[in-house]
mmCIF file with all atom_site columns, C-alpha atoms in Angstrom:
data_model
loop_
_atom_site.group_PDB
_atom_site.id
_atom_site.type_symbol
_atom_site.label_atom_id
_atom_site.label_alt_id
_atom_site.label_comp_id
_atom_site.label_asym_id
_atom_site.label_entity_id
_atom_site.label_seq_id
_atom_site.pdbx_PDB_ins_code
_atom_site.Cartn_x
_atom_site.Cartn_y
_atom_site.Cartn_z
_atom_site.occupancy
_atom_site.B_iso_or_equiv
_atom_site.pdbx_formal_charge
_atom_site.auth_seq_id
_atom_site.auth_comp_id
_atom_site.auth_asym_id
_atom_site.auth_atom_id
_atom_site.pdbx_PDB_model_num
ATOM 1   C CA . UNK A 1 1   ? -14.957 -16.250 10.069  1.00 64.00 ? 6   UNK A CA 1
ATOM 2   C CA . UNK A 1 2   ? -16.820 -19.580 9.775   1.00 74.00 ? 7   UNK A CA 1
ATOM 3   C CA . UNK A 1 3   ? -14.049 -22.004 8.805   1.00 72.00 ? 8   UNK A CA 1
ATOM 4   C CA . UNK A 1 4   ? -14.185 -21.180 5.097   1.00 75.00 ? 9   UNK A CA 1
ATOM 5   C CA . UNK A 1 5   ? -17.883 -21.908 4.506   1.00 81.00 ? 10  UNK A CA 1
ATOM 6   C CA . UNK A 1 6   ? -18.656 -18.385 3.325   1.00 82.00 ? 11  UNK A CA 1
ATOM 7   C CA . UNK A 1 7   ? -16.434 -15.636 1.952   1.00 76.00 ? 12  UNK A CA 1
ATOM 8   C CA . UNK A 1 8   ? -16.789 -11.881 1.591   1.00 71.00 ? 13  UNK A CA 1
ATOM 9   C CA . UNK A 1 9   ? -14.644 -9.203  0.013   1.00 69.00 ? 14  UNK A CA 1
ATOM 10  C CA . UNK A 1 10  ? -12.682 -7.020  2.442   1.00 65.00 ? 15  UNK A CA 1
ATOM 11  C CA . UNK A 1 11  ? -12.885 -3.291  1.706   1.00 61.00 ? 16  UNK A CA 1
ATOM 12  C CA . UNK A 1 12  ? -9.904  -0.996  1.675   1.00 58.00 ? 17  UNK A CA 1
ATOM 13  C CA . UNK A 1 13  ? -7.108  -2.904  -0.078  1.00 57.00 ? 18  UNK A CA 1
ATOM 14  C CA . UNK A 1 14  ? -6.812  -1.339  -3.543  1.00 56.00 ? 19  UNK A CA 1
ATOM 15  C CA . UNK A 1 15  ? -4.601  -3.896  -5.286  1.00 57.00 ? 20  UNK A CA 1
ATOM 16  C CA . UNK A 1 16  ? -4.959  -2.697  -8.893  1.00 56.00 ? 21  UNK A CA 1
ATOM 17  C CA . UNK A 1 17  ? -4.730  -6.281  -10.149 1.00 53.00 ? 22  UNK A CA 1
ATOM 18  C CA . UNK A 1 18  ? -1.725  -7.023  -7.926  1.00 51.00 ? 23  UNK A CA 1
ATOM 19  C CA . UNK A 1 19  ? -3.616  -9.619  -5.890  1.00 51.00 ? 24  UNK A CA 1
ATOM 20  C CA . UNK A 1 20  ? -2.947  -12.502 -8.254  1.00 55.00 ? 25  UNK A CA 1
ATOM 21  C CA . UNK A 1 21  ? 0.345   -13.511 -6.583  1.00 59.00 ? 26  UNK A CA 1
ATOM 22  C CA . UNK A 1 22  ? -0.554  -12.105 -3.147  1.00 70.00 ? 27  UNK A CA 1
ATOM 23  C CA . UNK A 1 23  ? 0.498   -13.710 0.127   1.00 79.00 ? 28  UNK A CA 1
ATOM 24  C CA . UNK A 1 24  ? -0.899  -13.307 3.640   1.00 83.00 ? 29  UNK A CA 1
ATOM 25  C CA . UNK A 1 25  ? 0.510   -13.593 7.134   1.00 87.00 ? 30  UNK A CA 1
ATOM 26  C CA . UNK A 1 26  ? -1.682  -13.342 10.245  1.00 89.00 ? 31  UNK A CA 1
ATOM 27  C CA . UNK A 1 27  ? -0.445  -13.356 13.860  1.00 89.00 ? 32  UNK A CA 1
ATOM 28  C CA . UNK A 1 28  ? -3.972  -13.435 15.325  1.00 90.00 ? 33  UNK A CA 1
ATOM 29  C CA . UNK A 1 29  ? -7.391  -14.051 13.776  1.00 86.00 ? 34  UNK A CA 1
ATOM 30  C CA . UNK A 1 30  ? -7.674  -10.345 12.899  1.00 88.00 ? 35  UNK A CA 1
ATOM 31  C CA . UNK A 1 31  ? -4.117  -8.886  12.910  1.00 92.00 ? 36  UNK A CA 1
ATOM 32  C CA . UNK A 1 32  ? -2.250  -9.514  9.673   1.00 91.00 ? 37  UNK A CA 1
ATOM 33  C CA . UNK A 1 33  ? -0.523  -8.424  6.500   1.00 91.00 ? 38  UNK A CA 1
ATOM 34  C CA . UNK A 1 34  ? -1.154  -8.836  2.794   1.00 88.00 ? 39  UNK A CA 1
ATOM 35  C CA . UNK A 1 35  ? 1.751   -8.587  0.358   1.00 86.00 ? 40  UNK A CA 1
ATOM 36  C CA . UNK A 1 36  ? 0.614   -7.976  -3.200  1.00 80.00 ? 41  UNK A CA 1
ATOM 37  C CA . UNK A 1 37  ? 3.477   -7.614  -5.710  1.00 70.00 ? 42  UNK A CA 1
ATOM 38  C CA . UNK A 1 38  ? 3.094   -4.320  -7.505  1.00 72.00 ? 43  UNK A CA 1
ATOM 39  C CA . UNK A 1 39  ? 0.675   -3.013  -4.864  1.00 77.00 ? 44  UNK A CA 1
ATOM 40  C CA . UNK A 1 40  ? 2.885   -3.257  -1.779  1.00 82.00 ? 45  UNK A CA 1
ATOM 41  C CA . UNK A 1 41  ? 2.350   -4.284  1.811   1.00 88.00 ? 46  UNK A CA 1
ATOM 42  C CA . UNK A 1 42  ? -1.071  -3.883  3.451   1.00 89.00 ? 47  UNK A CA 1
ATOM 43  C CA . UNK A 1 43  ? -2.111  -4.354  7.099   1.00 92.00 ? 48  UNK A CA 1
ATOM 44  C CA . UNK A 1 44  ? -5.302  -5.043  9.018   1.00 91.00 ? 49  UNK A CA 1
ATOM 45  C CA . UNK A 1 45  ? -5.844  -4.871  12.761  1.00 92.00 ? 50  UNK A CA 1
ATOM 46  C CA . UNK A 1 46  ? -9.497  -5.930  12.688  1.00 89.00 ? 51  UNK A CA 1
ATOM 47  C CA . UNK A 1 47  ? -9.538  -8.473  9.845   1.00 84.00 ? 52  UNK A CA 1
ATOM 48  C CA . UNK A 1 48  ? -11.872 -6.217  7.842   1.00 82.00 ? 53  UNK A CA 1
ATOM 49  C CA . UNK A 1 49  ? -10.306 -2.881  6.936   1.00 86.00 ? 54  UNK A CA 1
ATOM 50  C CA . UNK A 1 50  ? -6.880  -2.679  5.259   1.00 86.00 ? 55  UNK A CA 1
ATOM 51  C CA . UNK A 1 51  ? -4.378  0.171   4.995   1.00 88.00 ? 56  UNK A CA 1
ATOM 52  C CA . UNK A 1 52  ? -1.117  0.463   3.068   1.00 88.00 ? 57  UNK A CA 1
ATOM 53  C CA . UNK A 1 53  ? 2.072   0.130   5.119   1.00 88.00 ? 58  UNK A CA 1
ATOM 54  C CA . UNK A 1 54  ? 4.570   2.851   4.234   1.00 72.00 ? 59  UNK A CA 1
ATOM 55  C CA . UNK A 1 55  ? 7.867   1.061   3.706   1.00 68.00 ? 60  UNK A CA 1
ATOM 56  C CA . UNK A 1 56  ? 11.197  2.734   4.349   1.00 64.00 ? 61  UNK A CA 1
ATOM 57  C CA . UNK A 1 57  ? 14.176  1.711   2.211   1.00 58.00 ? 62  UNK A CA 1
ATOM 58  C CA . UNK A 1 58  ? 16.334  -1.060  3.577   1.00 58.00 ? 63  UNK A CA 1
ATOM 59  C CA . UNK A 1 59  ? 19.075  0.133   5.943   1.00 52.00 ? 64  UNK A CA 1
ATOM 60  C CA . UNK A 1 60  ? 22.283  -1.510  4.789   1.00 49.00 ? 65  UNK A CA 1
ATOM 61  C CA . UNK A 1 61  ? 26.029  -1.206  4.718   1.00 49.00 ? 66  UNK A CA 1
ATOM 62  C CA . UNK A 1 62  ? 27.603  0.091   1.520   1.00 43.00 ? 67  UNK A CA 1
ATOM 63  C CA . UNK A 1 63  ? 27.924  -2.770  -0.955  1.00 49.00 ? 68  UNK A CA 1
ATOM 64  C CA . UNK A 1 64  ? 28.271  -3.360  -4.679  1.00 50.00 ? 69  UNK A CA 1
ATOM 65  C CA . UNK A 1 65  ? 24.471  -3.446  -4.872  1.00 53.00 ? 70  UNK A CA 1
ATOM 66  C CA . UNK A 1 66  ? 23.837  -0.327  -2.792  1.00 47.00 ? 71  UNK A CA 1
ATOM 67  C CA . UNK A 1 67  ? 22.454  1.623   -5.738  1.00 42.00 ? 72  UNK A CA 1
ATOM 68  C CA . UNK A 1 68  ? 20.005  -1.175  -6.538  1.00 41.00 ? 73  UNK A CA 1
ATOM 69  C CA . UNK A 1 69  ? 18.532  -1.477  -3.038  1.00 47.00 ? 74  UNK A CA 1
ATOM 70  C CA . UNK A 1 70  ? 16.173  1.483   -3.493  1.00 51.00 ? 75  UNK A CA 1
ATOM 71  C CA . UNK A 1 71  ? 14.536  -0.178  -6.521  1.00 55.00 ? 76  UNK A CA 1
ATOM 72  C CA . UNK A 1 72  ? 13.843  -3.446  -4.731  1.00 65.00 ? 77  UNK A CA 1
ATOM 73  C CA . UNK A 1 73  ? 10.528  -4.552  -3.270  1.00 76.00 ? 78  UNK A CA 1
ATOM 74  C CA . UNK A 1 74  ? 9.235   -7.217  -0.915  1.00 81.00 ? 79  UNK A CA 1
ATOM 75  C CA . UNK A 1 75  ? 8.403   -10.536 -2.571  1.00 81.00 ? 80  UNK A CA 1
ATOM 76  C CA . UNK A 1 76  ? 7.643   -12.702 0.502   1.00 85.00 ? 81  UNK A CA 1
ATOM 77  C CA . UNK A 1 77  ? 6.832   -12.060 4.179   1.00 89.00 ? 82  UNK A CA 1
ATOM 78  C CA . UNK A 1 78  ? 6.367   -13.780 7.515   1.00 90.00 ? 83  UNK A CA 1
ATOM 79  C CA . UNK A 1 79  ? 5.622   -12.261 10.924  1.00 92.00 ? 84  UNK A CA 1
ATOM 80  C CA . UNK A 1 80  ? 6.122   -13.644 14.443  1.00 90.00 ? 85  UNK A CA 1
ATOM 81  C CA . UNK A 1 81  ? 4.022   -11.041 16.286  1.00 93.00 ? 86  UNK A CA 1
ATOM 82  C CA . UNK A 1 82  ? 2.558   -7.570  15.680  1.00 94.00 ? 87  UNK A CA 1
ATOM 83  C CA . UNK A 1 83  ? 6.022   -5.992  15.287  1.00 95.00 ? 88  UNK A CA 1
ATOM 84  C CA . UNK A 1 84  ? 8.660   -8.572  14.326  1.00 93.00 ? 89  UNK A CA 1
ATOM 85  C CA . UNK A 1 85  ? 8.901   -10.194 10.922  1.00 92.00 ? 90  UNK A CA 1
ATOM 86  C CA . UNK A 1 86  ? 11.089  -11.253 8.040   1.00 90.00 ? 91  UNK A CA 1
ATOM 87  C CA . UNK A 1 87  ? 10.839  -10.621 4.332   1.00 88.00 ? 92  UNK A CA 1
ATOM 88  C CA . UNK A 1 88  ? 12.599  -11.184 1.035   1.00 85.00 ? 93  UNK A CA 1
ATOM 89  C CA . UNK A 1 89  ? 13.706  -7.946  -0.629  1.00 81.00 ? 94  UNK A CA 1
ATOM 90  C CA . UNK A 1 90  ? 14.172  -8.669  -4.321  1.00 75.00 ? 95  UNK A CA 1
ATOM 91  C CA . UNK A 1 91  ? 14.298  -7.317  -7.836  1.00 62.00 ? 96  UNK A CA 1
ATOM 92  C CA . UNK A 1 92  ? 17.830  -7.090  -9.169  1.00 54.00 ? 97  UNK A CA 1
ATOM 93  C CA . UNK A 1 93  ? 19.104  -10.449 -10.464 1.00 51.00 ? 98  UNK A CA 1
ATOM 94  C CA . UNK A 1 94  ? 22.667  -9.107  -10.666 1.00 57.00 ? 99  UNK A CA 1
ATOM 95  C CA . UNK A 1 95  ? 22.770  -8.653  -6.896  1.00 61.00 ? 100 UNK A CA 1
ATOM 96  C CA . UNK A 1 96  ? 20.479  -11.420 -5.741  1.00 68.00 ? 101 UNK A CA 1
ATOM 97  C CA . UNK A 1 97  ? 17.706  -11.329 -3.197  1.00 79.00 ? 102 UNK A CA 1
ATOM 98  C CA . UNK A 1 98  ? 18.183  -10.382 0.452   1.00 81.00 ? 103 UNK A CA 1
ATOM 99  C CA . UNK A 1 99  ? 16.589  -11.512 3.686   1.00 86.00 ? 104 UNK A CA 1
ATOM 100 C CA . UNK A 1 100 ? 15.376  -8.483  5.653   1.00 86.00 ? 105 UNK A CA 1
ATOM 101 C CA . UNK A 1 101 ? 13.878  -8.040  9.107   1.00 88.00 ? 106 UNK A CA 1
ATOM 102 C CA . UNK A 1 102 ? 11.453  -5.552  10.642  1.00 91.00 ? 107 UNK A CA 1
ATOM 103 C CA . UNK A 1 103 ? 10.704  -4.687  14.244  1.00 93.00 ? 108 UNK A CA 1
ATOM 104 C CA . UNK A 1 104 ? 7.981   -2.106  13.552  1.00 93.00 ? 109 UNK A CA 1
ATOM 105 C CA . UNK A 1 105 ? 5.312   -4.084  11.725  1.00 93.00 ? 110 UNK A CA 1
ATOM 106 C CA . UNK A 1 106 ? 6.810   -3.657  8.257   1.00 91.00 ? 111 UNK A CA 1
ATOM 107 C CA . UNK A 1 107 ? 7.356   0.099   8.180   1.00 89.00 ? 112 UNK A CA 1
ATOM 108 C CA . UNK A 1 108 ? 11.162  -0.167  8.010   1.00 86.00 ? 113 UNK A CA 1
ATOM 109 C CA . UNK A 1 109 ? 13.480  -3.048  7.127   1.00 85.00 ? 114 UNK A CA 1
ATOM 110 C CA . UNK A 1 110 ? 17.160  -3.959  7.604   1.00 84.00 ? 115 UNK A CA 1
ATOM 111 C CA . UNK A 1 111 ? 19.347  -6.570  5.918   1.00 82.00 ? 116 UNK A CA 1
ATOM 112 C CA . UNK A 1 112 ? 19.901  -9.948  7.601   1.00 82.00 ? 117 UNK A CA 1
ATOM 113 C CA . UNK A 1 113 ? 22.927  -11.962 6.451   1.00 72.00 ? 118 UNK A CA 1
ATOM 114 C CA . UNK A 1 114 ? 24.166  -12.031 2.879   1.00 71.00 ? 119 UNK A CA 1
ATOM 115 C CA . UNK A 1 115 ? 22.652  -12.822 -0.486  1.00 77.00 ? 120 UNK A CA 1
ATOM 116 C CA . UNK A 1 116 ? 20.043  -15.546 -0.669  1.00 83.00 ? 121 UNK A CA 1
ATOM 117 C CA . UNK A 1 117 ? 20.912  -18.605 -2.775  1.00 82.00 ? 122 UNK A CA 1
ATOM 118 C CA . UNK A 1 118 ? 20.101  -18.709 -6.504  1.00 75.00 ? 123 UNK A CA 1
ATOM 119 C CA . UNK A 1 119 ? 19.869  -15.013 -7.532  1.00 67.00 ? 124 UNK A CA 1
ATOM 120 C CA . UNK A 1 120 ? 16.701  -14.185 -9.444  1.00 65.00 ? 125 UNK A CA 1
ATOM 121 C CA . UNK A 1 121 ? 14.746  -17.142 -8.035  1.00 68.00 ? 126 UNK A CA 1
ATOM 122 C CA . UNK A 1 122 ? 11.560  -15.133 -7.473  1.00 75.00 ? 127 UNK A CA 1
ATOM 123 C CA . UNK A 1 123 ? 11.066  -16.227 -3.879  1.00 79.00 ? 128 UNK A CA 1
ATOM 124 C CA . UNK A 1 124 ? 7.331   -16.426 -3.279  1.00 77.00 ? 129 UNK A CA 1
ATOM 125 C CA . UNK A 1 125 ? 6.860   -18.218 0.041   1.00 85.00 ? 130 UNK A CA 1
ATOM 126 C CA . UNK A 1 126 ? 8.775   -18.193 3.292   1.00 87.00 ? 131 UNK A CA 1
ATOM 127 C CA . UNK A 1 127 ? 8.051   -20.141 6.457   1.00 89.00 ? 132 UNK A CA 1
ATOM 128 C CA . UNK A 1 128 ? 9.973   -19.437 9.660   1.00 89.00 ? 133 UNK A CA 1
ATOM 129 C CA . UNK A 1 129 ? 8.691   -21.279 12.746  1.00 87.00 ? 134 UNK A CA 1
ATOM 130 C CA . UNK A 1 130 ? 11.461  -19.527 14.726  1.00 84.00 ? 135 UNK A CA 1
ATOM 131 C CA . UNK A 1 131 ? 14.003  -16.775 14.174  1.00 83.00 ? 136 UNK A CA 1
ATOM 132 C CA . UNK A 1 132 ? 16.714  -19.371 13.452  1.00 87.00 ? 137 UNK A CA 1
ATOM 133 C CA . UNK A 1 133 ? 14.988  -22.009 11.279  1.00 90.00 ? 138 UNK A CA 1
ATOM 134 C CA . UNK A 1 134 ? 13.171  -21.281 8.051   1.00 90.00 ? 139 UNK A CA 1
ATOM 135 C CA . UNK A 1 135 ? 12.431  -22.320 4.487   1.00 91.00 ? 140 UNK A CA 1
ATOM 136 C CA . UNK A 1 136 ? 12.218  -20.325 1.247   1.00 89.00 ? 141 UNK A CA 1
ATOM 137 C CA . UNK A 1 137 ? 10.510  -21.409 -1.950  1.00 88.00 ? 142 UNK A CA 1
ATOM 138 C CA . UNK A 1 138 ? 11.754  -19.884 -5.196  1.00 84.00 ? 143 UNK A CA 1
ATOM 139 C CA . UNK A 1 139 ? 11.577  -20.962 -8.843  1.00 84.00 ? 144 UNK A CA 1
ATOM 140 C CA . UNK A 1 140 ? 10.588  -24.506 -7.902  1.00 87.00 ? 145 UNK A CA 1
ATOM 141 C CA . UNK A 1 141 ? 13.440  -25.022 -5.423  1.00 89.00 ? 146 UNK A CA 1
ATOM 142 C CA . UNK A 1 142 ? 13.230  -25.243 -1.636  1.00 92.00 ? 147 UNK A CA 1
ATOM 143 C CA . UNK A 1 143 ? 15.981  -23.819 0.608   1.00 91.00 ? 148 UNK A CA 1
ATOM 144 C CA . UNK A 1 144 ? 16.490  -24.142 4.379   1.00 92.00 ? 149 UNK A CA 1
ATOM 145 C CA . UNK A 1 145 ? 18.413  -22.122 6.972   1.00 91.00 ? 150 UNK A CA 1
ATOM 146 C CA . UNK A 1 146 ? 19.158  -23.177 10.538  1.00 91.00 ? 151 UNK A CA 1
ATOM 147 C CA . UNK A 1 147 ? 21.132  -20.080 11.540  1.00 90.00 ? 152 UNK A CA 1
ATOM 148 C CA . UNK A 1 148 ? 18.705  -17.219 10.991  1.00 87.00 ? 153 UNK A CA 1
ATOM 149 C CA . UNK A 1 149 ? 19.500  -16.721 7.312   1.00 86.00 ? 154 UNK A CA 1
ATOM 150 C CA . UNK A 1 150 ? 23.289  -16.475 7.540   1.00 85.00 ? 155 UNK A CA 1
ATOM 151 C CA . UNK A 1 151 ? 23.652  -19.638 5.408   1.00 87.00 ? 156 UNK A CA 1
ATOM 152 C CA . UNK A 1 152 ? 21.244  -21.566 3.191   1.00 90.00 ? 157 UNK A CA 1
ATOM 153 C CA . UNK A 1 153 ? 21.189  -25.022 1.609   1.00 91.00 ? 158 UNK A CA 1
ATOM 154 C CA . UNK A 1 154 ? 18.949  -26.476 -1.059  1.00 92.00 ? 159 UNK A CA 1
ATOM 155 C CA . UNK A 1 155 ? 16.605  -29.236 0.084   1.00 92.00 ? 160 UNK A CA 1
ATOM 156 C CA . UNK A 1 156 ? 17.093  -32.289 -2.149  1.00 90.00 ? 161 UNK A CA 1
ATOM 157 C CA . UNK A 1 157 ? 13.690  -33.249 -3.555  1.00 88.00 ? 162 UNK A CA 1
ATOM 158 C CA . UNK A 1 158 ? 12.728  -35.176 -6.667  1.00 86.00 ? 163 UNK A CA 1
ATOM 159 C CA . UNK A 1 159 ? 10.842  -32.656 -8.774  1.00 86.00 ? 164 UNK A CA 1
ATOM 160 C CA . UNK A 1 160 ? 9.891   -28.999 -8.731  1.00 90.00 ? 165 UNK A CA 1
ATOM 161 C CA . UNK A 1 161 ? 8.249   -27.598 -5.579  1.00 89.00 ? 166 UNK A CA 1
ATOM 162 C CA . UNK A 1 162 ? 4.982   -25.788 -6.338  1.00 87.00 ? 167 UNK A CA 1
ATOM 163 C CA . UNK A 1 163 ? 3.925   -24.818 -2.800  1.00 86.00 ? 168 UNK A CA 1
ATOM 164 C CA . UNK A 1 164 ? 4.870   -25.287 0.847   1.00 87.00 ? 169 UNK A CA 1
ATOM 165 C CA . UNK A 1 165 ? 2.938   -25.156 4.103   1.00 86.00 ? 170 UNK A CA 1
ATOM 166 C CA . UNK A 1 166 ? 3.661   -25.877 7.747   1.00 85.00 ? 171 UNK A CA 1
ATOM 167 C CA . UNK A 1 167 ? 1.577   -27.538 10.408  1.00 81.00 ? 172 UNK A CA 1
ATOM 168 C CA . UNK A 1 168 ? 3.110   -28.067 13.838  1.00 78.00 ? 173 UNK A CA 1
ATOM 169 C CA . UNK A 1 169 ? 6.568   -29.570 13.345  1.00 76.00 ? 174 UNK A CA 1
ATOM 170 C CA . UNK A 1 170 ? 5.793   -30.833 9.801   1.00 83.00 ? 175 UNK A CA 1
ATOM 171 C CA . UNK A 1 171 ? 6.630   -29.055 6.559   1.00 86.00 ? 176 UNK A CA 1
ATOM 172 C CA . UNK A 1 172 ? 4.459   -29.991 3.591   1.00 88.00 ? 177 UNK A CA 1
ATOM 173 C CA . UNK A 1 173 ? 5.569   -29.581 -0.033  1.00 87.00 ? 178 UNK A CA 1
ATOM 174 C CA . UNK A 1 174 ? 3.603   -30.003 -3.235  1.00 89.00 ? 179 UNK A CA 1
ATOM 175 C CA . UNK A 1 175 ? 5.985   -31.430 -5.842  1.00 89.00 ? 180 UNK A CA 1
ATOM 176 C CA . UNK A 1 176 ? 5.308   -31.535 -9.572  1.00 87.00 ? 181 UNK A CA 1
#
């Protein structure tokens, strides 16, 4: 609350050690989500207390991976407002990861487009400044979409991408 000068532990999010690879997304200073692999999706409305978000299975058309969908989990999230967001639903390397959307704050999800590029890439970070344009970071590679996730292309960079961040119209990448 003071620009990062002091820090305090927030009560309520029982991560059971799942916070190591956690990611956050806030739409206001106090309204946000925490995704902790193995511990699920958490939400705060006041920036202090956290509660688990009950996630419904992905609604999808019948496909060759239909039986695997129920075993998948979120591995990356981004939200545009208190209700609308995108996520990466992943787990089964035979079927690849899927871009999913929510319109109820993360309670239920539906598939958007087809398989993401590079199955099994362990997508960890996603940045979508709009519903059409976004980037995904997975296994050291950066991918971009300009059509809402229908198609993806790999961004040609010299080296492995460790992290990405966005500020205004600039995308920043840490390359090793």
